[in-house]
Amino acid sequence: FFGREIALKVMARYYPEVPPPVYPSFSAPAAPPADEDSPPRDPDVEGPFDFARELNLTRVQVAFLLSQGQLEAAEKAYLRNVEIHRAMGNSDPGNAAARRNLMVALNQLANLDSRTGKLARAADLYAESLAIGRALLQQNPAEAPNQSALSATLDFSAELALRQGQRDKARAAWLESLA
């Protein structure tokens, strides 16, 4: 609220020729209460849930938290992100984009786990992401986003396997990534 108030004053002072922005949450009636099984929505965004926006917001939030040394808070943000994307993917299992976004969310948490020494959970998260990616690629082998998402997860998984001294597993993942 206060950020918007300041933004409006700055705009009025320095850019008087530009019309002030209209914020939907201030001018629109309140949204009906969300169903408890629904993922949380940003009240300032009208329309359907935006996967890319949510992933980006989480990435920015976690980068800030990590820069402040707040590992537990960063982990909680990534866990929330995984929950949101699981719910979205489960609500429409045929939606390849939603399933790829779940892969990204799983990989983000796994990458954090890998950096903080939670290697077993990281391996499990990568395995879940790989299963999703392989299923997507099997359904539509020619779709570039499916190939890219699987390749990235294979690379992450290979790096983790190498850290764990599993050279053969790392090599197999990298070879599959190149295929």
PDB file of C-alpha atoms in Angstrom:
ATOM      1  CA  PHE A   1       0.000   0.000   0.000  1.00  0.00           C
ATOM      2  CA  PHE A   2       2.655   2.530   1.001  1.00  0.00           C
ATOM      3  CA  GLY A   3       4.827   1.724  -2.013  1.00  0.00           C
ATOM      4  CA  ARG A   4       1.944   2.549  -4.307  1.00  0.00           C
ATOM      5  CA  GLU A   5       1.204   5.765  -2.457  1.00  0.00           C
ATOM      6  CA  ILE A   6       4.810   6.876  -2.853  1.00  0.00           C
ATOM      7  CA  ALA A   7       4.842   5.777  -6.497  1.00  0.00           C
ATOM      8  CA  LEU A   8       1.760   7.894  -7.181  1.00  0.00           C
ATOM      9  CA  LYS A   9       3.382  10.941  -5.550  1.00  0.00           C
ATOM     10  CA  VAL A  10       6.630  10.463  -7.493  1.00  0.00           C
ATOM     11  CA  MET A  11       4.709  10.070 -10.738  1.00  0.00           C
ATOM     12  CA  ALA A  12       2.643  13.205 -10.040  1.00  0.00           C
ATOM     13  CA  ARG A  13       5.713  15.284  -9.166  1.00  0.00           C
ATOM     14  CA  TYR A  14       8.171  14.171 -11.854  1.00  0.00           C
ATOM     15  CA  TYR A  15       5.861  12.929 -14.613  1.00  0.00           C
ATOM     16  CA  PRO A  16       2.686  15.039 -14.379  1.00  0.00           C
ATOM     17  CA  GLU A  17       1.867  14.380 -18.045  1.00  0.00           C
ATOM     18  CA  VAL A  18       1.612  10.617 -17.468  1.00  0.00           C
ATOM     19  CA  PRO A  19      -1.759   9.408 -16.177  1.00  0.00           C
ATOM     20  CA  PRO A  20      -1.498   7.695 -12.784  1.00  0.00           C
ATOM     21  CA  PRO A  21      -1.709   3.893 -12.790  1.00  0.00           C
ATOM     22  CA  VAL A  22      -4.883   2.215 -11.636  1.00  0.00           C
ATOM     23  CA  TYR A  23      -4.349  -0.615  -9.173  1.00  0.00           C
ATOM     24  CA  PRO A  24      -7.066  -3.285  -9.457  1.00  0.00           C
ATOM     25  CA  SER A  25      -6.997  -4.270  -5.796  1.00  0.00           C
ATOM     26  CA  PHE A  26      -7.970  -0.728  -4.765  1.00  0.00           C
ATOM     27  CA  SER A  27     -10.659  -0.149  -7.364  1.00  0.00           C
ATOM     28  CA  ALA A  28     -12.149  -3.627  -7.725  1.00  0.00           C
ATOM     29  CA  PRO A  29     -14.418  -5.322  -5.232  1.00  0.00           C
ATOM     30  CA  ALA A  30     -12.759  -7.867  -2.979  1.00  0.00           C
ATOM     31  CA  ALA A  31     -12.354 -11.320  -4.454  1.00  0.00           C
ATOM     32  CA  PRO A  32     -14.407 -14.129  -2.947  1.00  0.00           C
ATOM     33  CA  PRO A  33     -12.515 -16.205  -0.383  1.00  0.00           C
ATOM     34  CA  ALA A  34     -10.298 -18.867  -1.932  1.00  0.00           C
ATOM     35  CA  ASP A  35     -11.111 -22.475  -1.543  1.00  0.00           C
ATOM     36  CA  GLU A  36      -8.670 -23.978   0.985  1.00  0.00           C
ATOM     37  CA  ASP A  37      -7.335 -26.445  -1.616  1.00  0.00           C
ATOM     38  CA  SER A  38      -6.514 -23.612  -4.029  1.00  0.00           C
ATOM     39  CA  PRO A  39      -3.039 -22.117  -4.153  1.00  0.00           C
ATOM     40  CA  PRO A  40      -2.809 -18.557  -2.842  1.00  0.00           C
ATOM     41  CA  ARG A  41      -3.287 -15.773  -5.395  1.00  0.00           C
ATOM     42  CA  ASP A  42      -1.815 -12.312  -5.535  1.00  0.00           C
ATOM     43  CA  PRO A  43      -4.750  -9.924  -4.970  1.00  0.00           C
ATOM     44  CA  ASP A  44      -3.179  -7.370  -7.313  1.00  0.00           C
ATOM     45  CA  VAL A  45      -3.259  -9.707 -10.299  1.00  0.00           C
ATOM     46  CA  GLU A  46      -6.484 -10.268 -12.144  1.00  0.00           C
ATOM     47  CA  GLY A  47      -7.032 -13.414 -14.129  1.00  0.00           C
ATOM     48  CA  PRO A  48      -5.573 -16.887 -13.872  1.00  0.00           C
ATOM     49  CA  PHE A  49      -2.585 -17.862 -11.777  1.00  0.00           C
ATOM     50  CA  ASP A  50       0.642 -16.924 -13.589  1.00  0.00           C
ATOM     51  CA  PHE A  51       3.246 -19.679 -13.231  1.00  0.00           C
ATOM     52  CA  ALA A  52       6.152 -17.691 -14.621  1.00  0.00           C
ATOM     53  CA  ARG A  53       5.388 -14.713 -12.396  1.00  0.00           C
ATOM     54  CA  GLU A  54       5.187 -16.899  -9.293  1.00  0.00           C
ATOM     55  CA  LEU A  55       8.466 -18.651 -10.139  1.00  0.00           C
ATOM     56  CA  ASN A  56      10.170 -15.325 -10.724  1.00  0.00           C
ATOM     57  CA  LEU A  57       8.830 -13.802  -7.502  1.00  0.00           C
ATOM     58  CA  THR A  58      10.068 -16.815  -5.566  1.00  0.00           C
ATOM     59  CA  ARG A  59      13.467 -16.664  -7.270  1.00  0.00           C
ATOM     60  CA  VAL A  60      13.865 -12.981  -6.390  1.00  0.00           C
ATOM     61  CA  GLN A  61      12.629 -13.517  -2.829  1.00  0.00           C
ATOM     62  CA  VAL A  62      14.974 -16.467  -2.294  1.00  0.00           C
ATOM     63  CA  ALA A  63      17.948 -14.611  -3.780  1.00  0.00           C
ATOM     64  CA  PHE A  64      17.341 -11.834  -1.265  1.00  0.00           C
ATOM     65  CA  LEU A  65      16.911 -14.265   1.624  1.00  0.00           C
ATOM     66  CA  LEU A  66      20.091 -16.121   0.667  1.00  0.00           C
ATOM     67  CA  SER A  67      22.014 -12.845   0.417  1.00  0.00           C
ATOM     68  CA  GLN A  68      20.918 -12.179   4.006  1.00  0.00           C
ATOM     69  CA  GLY A  69      21.996 -15.666   5.109  1.00  0.00           C
ATOM     70  CA  GLN A  70      18.401 -16.708   5.829  1.00  0.00           C
ATOM     71  CA  LEU A  71      18.621 -20.315   4.616  1.00  0.00           C
ATOM     72  CA  GLU A  72      15.569 -21.578   6.504  1.00  0.00           C
ATOM     73  CA  ALA A  73      13.355 -18.812   5.139  1.00  0.00           C
ATOM     74  CA  ALA A  74      14.656 -19.460   1.614  1.00  0.00           C
ATOM     75  CA  GLU A  75      13.894 -23.159   1.996  1.00  0.00           C
ATOM     76  CA  LYS A  76      10.360 -22.365   3.207  1.00  0.00           C
ATOM     77  CA  ALA A  77       9.801 -20.119   0.180  1.00  0.00           C
ATOM     78  CA  TYR A  78      10.925 -22.867  -2.181  1.00  0.00           C
ATOM     79  CA  LEU A  79       8.781 -25.458  -0.354  1.00  0.00           C
ATOM     80  CA  ARG A  80       5.759 -23.171  -0.733  1.00  0.00           C
ATOM     81  CA  ASN A  81       6.574 -22.781  -4.403  1.00  0.00           C
ATOM     82  CA  VAL A  82       6.721 -26.560  -4.866  1.00  0.00           C
ATOM     83  CA  GLU A  83       3.351 -26.929  -3.091  1.00  0.00           C
ATOM     84  CA  ILE A  84       1.765 -24.297  -5.336  1.00  0.00           C
ATOM     85  CA  HIS A  85       3.075 -25.894  -8.497  1.00  0.00           C
ATOM     86  CA  ARG A  86       2.123 -29.404  -7.367  1.00  0.00           C
ATOM     87  CA  ALA A  87      -1.427 -28.171  -6.833  1.00  0.00           C
ATOM     88  CA  MET A  88      -1.490 -26.463 -10.215  1.00  0.00           C
ATOM     89  CA  GLY A  89      -0.033 -29.520 -11.964  1.00  0.00           C
ATOM     90  CA  ASN A  90      -2.463 -31.860 -10.206  1.00  0.00           C
ATOM     91  CA  SER A  91      -5.427 -29.663 -11.116  1.00  0.00           C
ATOM     92  CA  ASP A  92      -4.644 -30.124 -14.827  1.00  0.00           C
ATOM     93  CA  PRO A  93      -2.409 -33.198 -15.379  1.00  0.00           C
ATOM     94  CA  GLY A  94      -2.548 -32.764 -19.147  1.00  0.00           C
ATOM     95  CA  ASN A  95      -1.048 -29.273 -18.986  1.00  0.00           C
ATOM     96  CA  ALA A  96       2.592 -29.724 -20.056  1.00  0.00           C
ATOM     97  CA  ALA A  97       3.540 -26.162 -19.106  1.00  0.00           C
ATOM     98  CA  ALA A  98       2.252 -26.657 -15.546  1.00  0.00           C
ATOM     99  CA  ARG A  99       4.231 -29.880 -15.248  1.00  0.00           C
ATOM    100  CA  ARG A 100       7.398 -28.190 -16.560  1.00  0.00           C
ATOM    101  CA  ASN A 101       6.885 -25.404 -14.020  1.00  0.00           C
ATOM    102  CA  LEU A 102       6.672 -28.048 -11.294  1.00  0.00           C
ATOM    103  CA  MET A 103       9.987 -29.412 -12.586  1.00  0.00           C
ATOM    104  CA  VAL A 104      11.543 -25.953 -12.248  1.00  0.00           C
ATOM    105  CA  ALA A 105      10.179 -25.568  -8.710  1.00  0.00           C
ATOM    106  CA  LEU A 106      11.495 -29.008  -7.719  1.00  0.00           C
ATOM    107  CA  ASN A 107      14.890 -28.205  -9.247  1.00  0.00           C
ATOM    108  CA  GLN A 108      15.115 -24.893  -7.391  1.00  0.00           C
ATOM    109  CA  LEU A 109      14.556 -26.597  -4.048  1.00  0.00           C
ATOM    110  CA  ALA A 110      16.906 -29.446  -4.979  1.00  0.00           C
ATOM    111  CA  ASN A 111      19.615 -26.976  -5.997  1.00  0.00           C
ATOM    112  CA  LEU A 112      19.316 -25.259  -2.607  1.00  0.00           C
ATOM    113  CA  ASP A 113      19.411 -28.629  -0.845  1.00  0.00           C
ATOM    114  CA  SER A 114      22.481 -29.616  -2.828  1.00  0.00           C
ATOM    115  CA  ARG A 115      24.279 -26.408  -1.825  1.00  0.00           C
ATOM    116  CA  THR A 116      23.325 -26.796   1.831  1.00  0.00           C
ATOM    117  CA  GLY A 117      24.280 -30.448   2.192  1.00  0.00           C
ATOM    118  CA  LYS A 118      20.807 -32.022   2.090  1.00  0.00           C
ATOM    119  CA  LEU A 119      21.973 -34.371  -0.632  1.00  0.00           C
ATOM    120  CA  ALA A 120      19.489 -37.207  -0.079  1.00  0.00           C
ATOM    121  CA  ARG A 121      16.470 -34.900  -0.394  1.00  0.00           C
ATOM    122  CA  ALA A 122      18.073 -33.167  -3.377  1.00  0.00           C
ATOM    123  CA  ALA A 123      18.462 -36.552  -5.085  1.00  0.00           C
ATOM    124  CA  ASP A 124      14.794 -37.389  -4.391  1.00  0.00           C
ATOM    125  CA  LEU A 125      13.630 -34.026  -5.765  1.00  0.00           C
ATOM    126  CA  TYR A 126      15.734 -34.414  -8.903  1.00  0.00           C
ATOM    127  CA  ALA A 127      14.379 -37.963  -9.337  1.00  0.00           C
ATOM    128  CA  GLU A 128      10.801 -36.641  -9.155  1.00  0.00           C
ATOM    129  CA  SER A 129      11.632 -33.891 -11.634  1.00  0.00           C
ATOM    130  CA  LEU A 130      13.313 -36.400 -13.969  1.00  0.00           C
ATOM    131  CA  ALA A 131      10.245 -38.663 -13.885  1.00  0.00           C
ATOM    132  CA  ILE A 132       8.038 -35.735 -14.894  1.00  0.00           C
ATOM    133  CA  GLY A 133      10.468 -34.655 -17.626  1.00  0.00           C
ATOM    134  CA  ARG A 134      10.798 -38.144 -19.086  1.00  0.00           C
ATOM    135  CA  ALA A 135       7.014 -38.560 -19.133  1.00  0.00           C
ATOM    136  CA  LEU A 136       6.600 -35.201 -20.891  1.00  0.00           C
ATOM    137  CA  LEU A 137       9.235 -36.080 -23.458  1.00  0.00           C
ATOM    138  CA  GLN A 138       7.654 -39.478 -24.074  1.00  0.00           C
ATOM    139  CA  GLN A 139       4.287 -37.797 -24.712  1.00  0.00           C
ATOM    140  CA  ASN A 140       5.749 -35.196 -27.078  1.00  0.00           C
ATOM    141  CA  PRO A 141       9.376 -35.872 -28.085  1.00  0.00           C
ATOM    142  CA  ALA A 142       9.551 -32.944 -30.509  1.00  0.00           C
ATOM    143  CA  GLU A 143       8.543 -30.225 -28.044  1.00  0.00           C
ATOM    144  CA  ALA A 144      11.667 -28.136 -27.338  1.00  0.00           C
ATOM    145  CA  PRO A 145      10.607 -26.901 -23.869  1.00  0.00           C
ATOM    146  CA  ASN A 146      10.210 -30.531 -22.738  1.00  0.00           C
ATOM    147  CA  GLN A 147      13.677 -31.372 -24.070  1.00  0.00           C
ATOM    148  CA  SER A 148      15.206 -28.313 -22.418  1.00  0.00           C
ATOM    149  CA  ALA A 149      13.578 -28.935 -19.031  1.00  0.00           C
ATOM    150  CA  LEU A 150      14.683 -32.566 -18.983  1.00  0.00           C
ATOM    151  CA  SER A 151      18.198 -31.678 -20.102  1.00  0.00           C
ATOM    152  CA  ALA A 152      18.582 -29.084 -17.329  1.00  0.00           C
ATOM    153  CA  THR A 153      17.363 -31.547 -14.706  1.00  0.00           C
ATOM    154  CA  LEU A 154      19.724 -34.230 -16.001  1.00  0.00           C
ATOM    155  CA  ASP A 155      22.617 -31.784 -15.696  1.00  0.00           C
ATOM    156  CA  PHE A 156      21.665 -30.890 -12.124  1.00  0.00           C
ATOM    157  CA  SER A 157      21.260 -34.550 -11.256  1.00  0.00           C
ATOM    158  CA  ALA A 158      24.644 -35.387 -12.805  1.00  0.00           C
ATOM    159  CA  GLU A 159      26.375 -32.664 -10.796  1.00  0.00           C
ATOM    160  CA  LEU A 160      24.842 -34.011  -7.597  1.00  0.00           C
ATOM    161  CA  ALA A 161      25.846 -37.584  -8.463  1.00  0.00           C
ATOM    162  CA  LEU A 162      29.398 -36.410  -9.101  1.00  0.00           C
ATOM    163  CA  ARG A 163      29.468 -34.640  -5.704  1.00  0.00           C
ATOM    164  CA  GLN A 164      28.376 -37.922  -4.140  1.00  0.00           C
ATOM    165  CA  GLY A 165      31.173 -39.816  -5.894  1.00  0.00           C
ATOM    166  CA  GLN A 166      28.756 -41.595  -8.256  1.00  0.00           C
ATOM    167  CA  ARG A 167      30.734 -41.052 -11.438  1.00  0.00           C
ATOM    168  CA  ASP A 168      28.901 -43.696 -13.489  1.00  0.00           C
ATOM    169  CA  LYS A 169      25.527 -42.224 -12.574  1.00  0.00           C
ATOM    170  CA  ALA A 170      26.763 -38.716 -13.447  1.00  0.00           C
ATOM    171  CA  ARG A 171      28.132 -39.905 -16.786  1.00  0.00           C
ATOM    172  CA  ALA A 172      24.854 -41.676 -17.632  1.00  0.00           C
ATOM    173  CA  ALA A 173      22.845 -38.526 -16.838  1.00  0.00           C
ATOM    174  CA  TRP A 174      25.113 -36.344 -18.971  1.00  0.00           C
ATOM    175  CA  LEU A 175      24.946 -38.819 -21.872  1.00  0.00           C
ATOM    176  CA  GLU A 176      21.143 -38.905 -21.629  1.00  0.00           C
ATOM    177  CA  SER A 177      21.151 -35.101 -21.597  1.00  0.00           C
ATOM    178  CA  LEU A 178      23.109 -35.053 -24.839  1.00  0.00           C
ATOM    179  CA  ALA A 179      20.830 -37.568 -26.578  1.00  0.00           C
TER     180      ALA A 179
END
